[in-house]
Coordinates of C-alpha atoms in Angstrom, one line a residue:
M190 CA 12.6 11.6 30.1
K191 CA 11.1 14.7 28.4
K192 CA 7.4 14.9 27.5
L193 CA 6.1 14.7 23.9
Y194 CA 2.9 16.3 22.9
L195 CA 0.9 15.8 19.7
N196 CA -1.6 18.1 18.0
I197 CA -3.3 16.8 14.9
V198 CA -5.6 19.1 13.0
S199 CA -7.5 18.9 9.7
P200 CA -9.1 21.9 7.9
E201 CA -12.4 20.9 9.5
K202 CA -11.5 20.2 13.1
E203 CA -8.9 19.3 15.8
I204 CA -8.4 15.5 15.7
Y205 CA -6.1 14.9 18.7
N206 CA -4.4 17.0 21.3
G207 CA -2.5 15.4 24.1
E208 CA 0.6 13.8 25.5
I209 CA 2.0 10.8 23.6
E210 CA 4.8 8.2 23.9
S211 CA 5.5 8.1 20.2
V212 CA 4.1 8.9 16.7
T213 CA 4.9 7.3 13.4
L214 CA 4.2 9.4 10.3
P215 CA 4.1 8.7 6.5
G216 CA 6.8 11.1 5.3
T217 CA 7.2 11.9 1.6
I218 CA 10.5 10.2 1.5
G219 CA 9.6 7.4 3.9
T220 CA 7.9 6.6 7.2
F221 CA 9.5 7.9 10.4
T222 CA 8.9 7.7 14.1
I223 CA 9.2 10.6 16.6
L224 CA 10.1 9.8 20.2
P225 CA 10.7 12.2 23.1
Q226 CA 13.9 14.2 22.7
H227 CA 13.8 13.9 18.9
A228 CA 15.6 16.6 17.0
P229 CA 13.4 19.4 15.5
I230 CA 12.0 18.5 12.1
V231 CA 9.7 19.8 9.4
S232 CA 8.3 17.3 6.8
S233 CA 5.6 16.9 4.2
L234 CA 3.4 13.9 4.6
R235 CA 2.0 11.5 1.9
E236 CA -1.1 9.4 2.0
G237 CA -0.8 6.7 4.7
K238 CA -1.3 6.1 8.4
V239 CA -0.4 8.2 11.4
I240 CA 0.1 5.8 14.3
Y241 CA 0.4 7.3 17.8
V242 CA 0.5 6.0 21.3
P243 CA -1.2 8.2 23.9
E244 CA 0.6 8.4 27.3
G245 CA -0.4 5.2 29.1
G246 CA -2.8 4.2 26.3
E247 CA -3.3 1.9 23.4
E248 CA -2.0 2.6 19.8
Q249 CA -4.3 4.7 17.7
T250 CA -4.3 4.9 13.9
L251 CA -5.5 7.7 11.6
D252 CA -5.6 7.4 7.8
I253 CA -4.5 10.6 6.0
E254 CA -4.3 11.8 2.4
G255 CA -1.3 14.1 3.0
G256 CA -0.2 17.1 5.0
F257 CA 2.7 18.6 6.9
V258 CA 4.3 18.0 10.3
E259 CA 6.6 20.1 12.5
L260 CA 8.4 19.1 15.7
S261 CA 9.6 22.0 17.9
G262 CA 10.1 22.2 21.6
G263 CA 8.6 18.7 22.3
V264 CA 5.4 19.5 20.4
V265 CA 4.5 17.6 17.3
S266 CA 2.1 19.7 15.2
A267 CA 0.5 17.9 12.2
C268 CA -1.9 19.5 9.7
V269 CA -3.5 16.6 7.7
D270 CA -6.1 16.1 5.0

């Protein structure tokens, strides 16, 4: 299985950067989950929770007010407020 990496940044700082098993995001038109080998995607994000599972770790939750996410080449890049 291919690897999936997540990088979450806010205007103030980097929040998370590392390998993950999955990430669930509050998309503008609905919540969606990204798993390894997901097709490339760009989406705006609404207020809600980002839920990610670090490789071999426990589920983590982050409350956001909105932002954008892009998945390209196995890297999920989220810019959040």
